[in-house]
Coordinates of C-alpha atoms in Angstrom, one line a residue:
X110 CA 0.0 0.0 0.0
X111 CA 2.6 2.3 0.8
X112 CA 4.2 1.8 -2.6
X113 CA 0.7 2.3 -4.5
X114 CA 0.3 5.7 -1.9
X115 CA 3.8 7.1 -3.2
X116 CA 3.1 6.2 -6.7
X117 CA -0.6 8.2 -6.6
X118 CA 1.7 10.9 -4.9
X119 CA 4.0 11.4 -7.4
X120 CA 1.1 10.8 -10.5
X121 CA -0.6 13.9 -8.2
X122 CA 2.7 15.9 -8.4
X123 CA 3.1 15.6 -11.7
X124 CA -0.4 16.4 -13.0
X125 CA -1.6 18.4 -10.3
X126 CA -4.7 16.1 -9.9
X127 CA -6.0 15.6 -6.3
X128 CA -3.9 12.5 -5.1
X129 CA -7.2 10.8 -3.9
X130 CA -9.2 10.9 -7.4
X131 CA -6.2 9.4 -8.8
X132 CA -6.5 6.5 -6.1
X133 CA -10.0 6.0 -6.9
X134 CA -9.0 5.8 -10.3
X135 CA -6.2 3.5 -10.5
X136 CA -7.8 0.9 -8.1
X137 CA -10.8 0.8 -9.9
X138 CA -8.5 0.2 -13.1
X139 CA -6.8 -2.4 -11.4
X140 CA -9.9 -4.3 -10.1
X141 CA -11.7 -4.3 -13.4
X142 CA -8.2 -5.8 -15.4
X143 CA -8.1 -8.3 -12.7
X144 CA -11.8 -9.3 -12.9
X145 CA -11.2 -9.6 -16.5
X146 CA -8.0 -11.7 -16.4
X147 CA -10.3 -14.3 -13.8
X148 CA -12.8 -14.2 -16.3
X149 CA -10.9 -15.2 -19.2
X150 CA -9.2 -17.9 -17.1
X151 CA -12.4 -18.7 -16.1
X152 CA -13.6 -19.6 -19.4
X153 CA -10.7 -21.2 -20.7
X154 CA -10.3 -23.7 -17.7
X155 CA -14.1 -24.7 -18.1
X156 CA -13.7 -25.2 -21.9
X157 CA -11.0 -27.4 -20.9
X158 CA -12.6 -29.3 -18.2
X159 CA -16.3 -29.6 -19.6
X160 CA -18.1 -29.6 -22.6
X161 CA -21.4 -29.5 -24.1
X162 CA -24.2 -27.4 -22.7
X163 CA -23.2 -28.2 -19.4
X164 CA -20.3 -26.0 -20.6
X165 CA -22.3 -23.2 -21.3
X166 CA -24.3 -23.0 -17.9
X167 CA -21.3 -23.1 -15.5
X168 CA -19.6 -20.7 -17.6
X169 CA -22.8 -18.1 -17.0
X170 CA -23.0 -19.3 -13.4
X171 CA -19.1 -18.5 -13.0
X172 CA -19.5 -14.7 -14.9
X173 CA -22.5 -13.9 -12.5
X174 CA -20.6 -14.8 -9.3
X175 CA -17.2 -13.1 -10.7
X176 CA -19.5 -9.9 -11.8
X177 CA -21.4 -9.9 -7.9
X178 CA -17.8 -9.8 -6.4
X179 CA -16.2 -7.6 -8.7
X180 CA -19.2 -5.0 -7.7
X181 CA -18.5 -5.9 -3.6
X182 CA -15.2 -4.6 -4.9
X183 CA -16.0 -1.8 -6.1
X184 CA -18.3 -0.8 -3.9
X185 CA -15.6 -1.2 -1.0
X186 CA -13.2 1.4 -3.1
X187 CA -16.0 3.8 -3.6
X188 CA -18.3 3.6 -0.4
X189 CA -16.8 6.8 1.1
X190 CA -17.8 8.5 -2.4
X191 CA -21.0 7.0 -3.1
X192 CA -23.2 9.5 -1.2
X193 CA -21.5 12.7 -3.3
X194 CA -22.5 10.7 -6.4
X195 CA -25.9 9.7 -5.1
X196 CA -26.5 13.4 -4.6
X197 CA -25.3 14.3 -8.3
X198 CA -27.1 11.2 -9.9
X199 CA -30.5 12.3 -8.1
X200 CA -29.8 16.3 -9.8
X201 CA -29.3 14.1 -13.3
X202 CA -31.6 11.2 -13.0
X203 CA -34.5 12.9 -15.0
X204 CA -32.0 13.2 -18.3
X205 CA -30.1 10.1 -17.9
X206 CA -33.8 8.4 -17.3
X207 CA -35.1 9.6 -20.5
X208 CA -31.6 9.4 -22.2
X209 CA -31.4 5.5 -21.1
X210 CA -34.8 4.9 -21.3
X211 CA -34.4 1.8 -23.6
X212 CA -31.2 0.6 -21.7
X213 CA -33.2 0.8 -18.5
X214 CA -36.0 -1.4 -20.0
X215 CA -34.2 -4.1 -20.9
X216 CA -32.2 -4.8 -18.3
X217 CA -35.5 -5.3 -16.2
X218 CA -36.8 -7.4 -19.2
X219 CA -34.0 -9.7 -18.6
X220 CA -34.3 -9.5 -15.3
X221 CA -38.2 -10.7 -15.9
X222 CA -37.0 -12.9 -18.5
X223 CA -34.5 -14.8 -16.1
X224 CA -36.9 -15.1 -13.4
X225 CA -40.1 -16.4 -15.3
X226 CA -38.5 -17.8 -17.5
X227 CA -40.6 -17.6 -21.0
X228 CA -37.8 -19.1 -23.1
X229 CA -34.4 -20.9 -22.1
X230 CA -31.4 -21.3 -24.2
X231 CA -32.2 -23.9 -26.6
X232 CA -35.7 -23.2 -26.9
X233 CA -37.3 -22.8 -30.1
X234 CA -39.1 -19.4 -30.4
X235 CA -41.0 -16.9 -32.9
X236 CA -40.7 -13.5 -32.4
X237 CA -42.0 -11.3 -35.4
X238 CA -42.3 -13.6 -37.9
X239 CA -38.7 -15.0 -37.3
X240 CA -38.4 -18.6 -35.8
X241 CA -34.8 -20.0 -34.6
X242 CA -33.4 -21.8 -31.3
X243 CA -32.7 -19.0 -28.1
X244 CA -28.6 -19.3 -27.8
X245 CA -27.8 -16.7 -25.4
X246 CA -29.6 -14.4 -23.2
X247 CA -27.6 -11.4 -21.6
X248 CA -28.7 -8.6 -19.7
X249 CA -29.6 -6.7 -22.7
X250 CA -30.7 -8.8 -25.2
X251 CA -30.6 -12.5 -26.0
X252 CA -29.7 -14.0 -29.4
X253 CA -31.5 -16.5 -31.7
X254 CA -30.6 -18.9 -34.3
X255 CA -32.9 -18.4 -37.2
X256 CA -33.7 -21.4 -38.7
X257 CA -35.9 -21.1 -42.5
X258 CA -39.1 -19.7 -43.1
X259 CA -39.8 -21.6 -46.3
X260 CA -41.2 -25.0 -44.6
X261 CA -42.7 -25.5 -41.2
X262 CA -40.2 -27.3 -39.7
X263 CA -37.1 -25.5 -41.1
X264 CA -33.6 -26.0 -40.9
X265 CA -30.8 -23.6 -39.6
X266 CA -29.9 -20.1 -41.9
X267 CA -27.2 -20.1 -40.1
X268 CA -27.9 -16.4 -39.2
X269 CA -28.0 -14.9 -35.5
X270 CA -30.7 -12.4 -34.9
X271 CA -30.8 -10.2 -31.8
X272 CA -33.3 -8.9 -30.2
X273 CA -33.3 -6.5 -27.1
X274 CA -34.9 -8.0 -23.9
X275 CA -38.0 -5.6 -24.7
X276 CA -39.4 -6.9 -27.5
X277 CA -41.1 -9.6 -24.6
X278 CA -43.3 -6.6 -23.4
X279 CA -44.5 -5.4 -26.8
X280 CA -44.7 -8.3 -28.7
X281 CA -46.2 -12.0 -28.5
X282 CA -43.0 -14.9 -28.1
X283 CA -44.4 -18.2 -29.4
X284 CA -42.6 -20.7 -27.5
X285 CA -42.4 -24.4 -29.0
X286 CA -40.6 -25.7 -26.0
X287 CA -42.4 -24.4 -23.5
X288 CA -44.1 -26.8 -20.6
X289 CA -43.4 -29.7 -22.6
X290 CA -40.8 -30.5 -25.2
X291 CA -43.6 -31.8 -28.1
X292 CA -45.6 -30.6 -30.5
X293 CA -48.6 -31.5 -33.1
X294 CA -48.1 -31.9 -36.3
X295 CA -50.5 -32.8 -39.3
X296 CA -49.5 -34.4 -42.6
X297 CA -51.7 -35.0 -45.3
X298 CA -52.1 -37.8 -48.1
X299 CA -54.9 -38.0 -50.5
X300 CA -56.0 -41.3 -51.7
X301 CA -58.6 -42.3 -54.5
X302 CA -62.3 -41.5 -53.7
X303 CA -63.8 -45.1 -54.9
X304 CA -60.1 -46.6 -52.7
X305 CA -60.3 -49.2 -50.0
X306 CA -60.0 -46.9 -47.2
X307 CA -59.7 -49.1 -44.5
X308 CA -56.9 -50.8 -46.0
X309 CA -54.7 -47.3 -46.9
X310 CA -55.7 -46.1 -43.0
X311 CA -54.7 -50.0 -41.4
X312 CA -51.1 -49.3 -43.6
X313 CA -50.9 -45.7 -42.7
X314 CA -51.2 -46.4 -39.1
X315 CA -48.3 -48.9 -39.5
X316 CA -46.6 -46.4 -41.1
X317 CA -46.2 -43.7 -38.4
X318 CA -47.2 -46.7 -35.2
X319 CA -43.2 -48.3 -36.9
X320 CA -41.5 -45.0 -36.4
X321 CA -39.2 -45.0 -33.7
X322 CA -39.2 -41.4 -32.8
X323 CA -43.0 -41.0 -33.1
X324 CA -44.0 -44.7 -31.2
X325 CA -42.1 -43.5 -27.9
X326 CA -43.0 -39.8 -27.5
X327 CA -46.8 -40.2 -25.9
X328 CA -45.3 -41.5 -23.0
X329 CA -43.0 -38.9 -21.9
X330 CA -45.9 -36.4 -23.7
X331 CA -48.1 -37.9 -20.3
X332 CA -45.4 -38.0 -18.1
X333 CA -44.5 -33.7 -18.8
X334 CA -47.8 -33.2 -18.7
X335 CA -48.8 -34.6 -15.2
X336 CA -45.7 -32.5 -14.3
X337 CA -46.9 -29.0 -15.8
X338 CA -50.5 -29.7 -14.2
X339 CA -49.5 -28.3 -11.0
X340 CA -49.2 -25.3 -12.2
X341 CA -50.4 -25.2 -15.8
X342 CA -54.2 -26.3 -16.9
X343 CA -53.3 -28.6 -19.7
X344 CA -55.5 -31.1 -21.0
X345 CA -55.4 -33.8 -23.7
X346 CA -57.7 -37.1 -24.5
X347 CA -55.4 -38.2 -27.2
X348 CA -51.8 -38.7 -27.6
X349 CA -50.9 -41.7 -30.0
X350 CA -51.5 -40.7 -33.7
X351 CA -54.6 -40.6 -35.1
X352 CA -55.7 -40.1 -38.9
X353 CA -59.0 -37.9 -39.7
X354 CA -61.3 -38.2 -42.6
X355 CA -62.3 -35.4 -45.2
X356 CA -63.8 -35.7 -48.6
X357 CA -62.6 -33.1 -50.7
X358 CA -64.4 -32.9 -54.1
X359 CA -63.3 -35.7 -56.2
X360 CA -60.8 -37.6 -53.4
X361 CA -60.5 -38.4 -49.8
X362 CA -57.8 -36.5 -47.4
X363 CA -56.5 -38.6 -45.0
X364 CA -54.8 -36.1 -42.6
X365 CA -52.2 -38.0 -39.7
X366 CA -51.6 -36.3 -36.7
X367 CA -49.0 -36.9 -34.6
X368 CA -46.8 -35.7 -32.0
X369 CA -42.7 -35.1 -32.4
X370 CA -40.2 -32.8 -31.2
X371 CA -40.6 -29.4 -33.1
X372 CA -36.6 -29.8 -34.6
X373 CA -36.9 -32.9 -35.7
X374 CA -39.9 -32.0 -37.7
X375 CA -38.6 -32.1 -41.3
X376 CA -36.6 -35.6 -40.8
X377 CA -40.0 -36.9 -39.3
X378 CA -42.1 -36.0 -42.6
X379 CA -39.2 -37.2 -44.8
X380 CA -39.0 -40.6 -43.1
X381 CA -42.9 -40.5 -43.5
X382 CA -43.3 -39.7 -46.6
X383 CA -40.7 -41.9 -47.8
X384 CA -42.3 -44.8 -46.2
X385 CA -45.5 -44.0 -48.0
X386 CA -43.9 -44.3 -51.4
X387 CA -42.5 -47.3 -50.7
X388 CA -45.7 -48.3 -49.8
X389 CA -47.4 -47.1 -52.7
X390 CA -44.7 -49.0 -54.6
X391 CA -46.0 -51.9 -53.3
X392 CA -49.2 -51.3 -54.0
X393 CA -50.5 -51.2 -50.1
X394 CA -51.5 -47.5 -50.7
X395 CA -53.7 -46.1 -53.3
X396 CA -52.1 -42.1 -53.8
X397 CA -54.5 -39.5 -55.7
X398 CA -52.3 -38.0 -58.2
X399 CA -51.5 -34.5 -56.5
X400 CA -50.4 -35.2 -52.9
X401 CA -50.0 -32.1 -50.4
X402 CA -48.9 -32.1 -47.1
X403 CA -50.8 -29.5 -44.6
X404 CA -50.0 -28.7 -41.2

């Protein structure tokens, strides 16, 4: 200490700056490169230690604890000061209020968005007509990972769209992961009016009945529901596929609805759909000539 008094001294001498500003100065300097030089170690001992999402969460949990302390810190260095600066904030709050308005606002949205919880990292969201999975969420914003527009089920664009933590005040967030981690989705196949349509039903229901992913999600569909009861009202009758019925001018819609995981969406139809053909192939489906998929 004695070393760091002479050297604020001598800085005071020399620039004719009152020796305890420069103090205030220089220690905050140093906490905040030291903070940062923990941080970074932080990060790179985790990445070496751990990976996957795991990863990810102690990383955050080590930034907030290194942040809280890094603030005691601070706060230690400029307690003495904090009343002066109280006093000169509460002269300038009104124009730094309207200046930081937007600032303001979204650090309570993340605040909100931290505590309840809407979305999580890897949650799949829509926010204004743009769909991707939630990869970070800050204290200002959080980032998604678009994925396309062009089908239902899209894939990654590879593109990162931020959003501020506001937008979850002004706007609707469609959440597909939230409660529980599945979703319905509806396929369509049109068959011949005059067909055998208990035949193309019995071989469409073996179709989607044979599909691994789709056989063992209504069990843990149950299970997450019984779970989000307590505090959610959330009711279904059905949760194995089911195909509906619907003549349609000259041919008869079969529609299949199902439940999968809303990334896995577009493997799921492809798998479908190629099974159908292969059916159709073998002559164990009758296929109107246009087929359409609706969901």
């Amino acid at each position: 200490m004695e070393y760091f008094d002479n050297f604020c001294k001598y800085l005071s001498e020399l620039t004719t700056i009152d020796k305890t500003y420069i103090s205030l100065v220089l220690s905050t300097t140093i906490v905040i490169i030291l903070f940062s030089f923990f941080k970074r170690i932080g990060r790179k001992t985790i990445k070496k230690k751990i990976e996957g999402r795991k990863e990810y969460l102690i990383n955050q949990a080590m930034q907030i604890i290194l942040n809280v302390a890094e603030v005691i810190f601070l706060l230690f260095i400029w307690g003495d000061y904090i009343q002066n600066l109280m006093t000169l904030i509460s002269v300038t709050s009104a124009a730094m209020t309207i200046a930081l308005r937007e600032i303001i606002l979204n650090f309570f949205c993340g605040i909100y968005i931290k505590v309840k919880k809407p979305f999580q990292v890897e949650d799949r969201i829509e926010v204004k007509d743009i769909k991707g999975d939630v990869m970070n969420i800050s204290s200002l914003n959080f980032e998604v990972l678009e994925i396309s527009n062009k089908e239902e089920h899209g894939q990654s664009t590879g593109v990162i769209v931020t959003f501020p933590n506001s937008i979850v005040c002004s706007e609707p967030v469609r959440n597909l992961n939230k409660g529980f981690k599945y979703v319905w989705d509806e396929l369509t196949v049109k068959v011949p009016i005059d067909c055998d349509l208990a035949k193309n039903k019995q071989e469409l229901y073996k179709i989607v009945n044979n599909i691994e992913i789709i056989r063992n999600i209504p069990k843990k569909m149950k299970s997450q529901i019984n779970d989000i009861n307590t505090t959610n009202r959330v009711y279904f009758n059905k949760y194995d596929p089911t195909i509906y019925t619907k003549i349609v001018d000259d041919h008869i819609e079969l529609t299949i609805r199902y439940l999968m995981h809303p990334k896995k969406g577009r493997f799921v139809e492809s798998v479908i759909w190629n099974k159908i053909l292969e059916a159709y192939k073998e002559g164990n489906i009758d296929l109107f000539p246009a087929i359409t998929k609706e969901s």
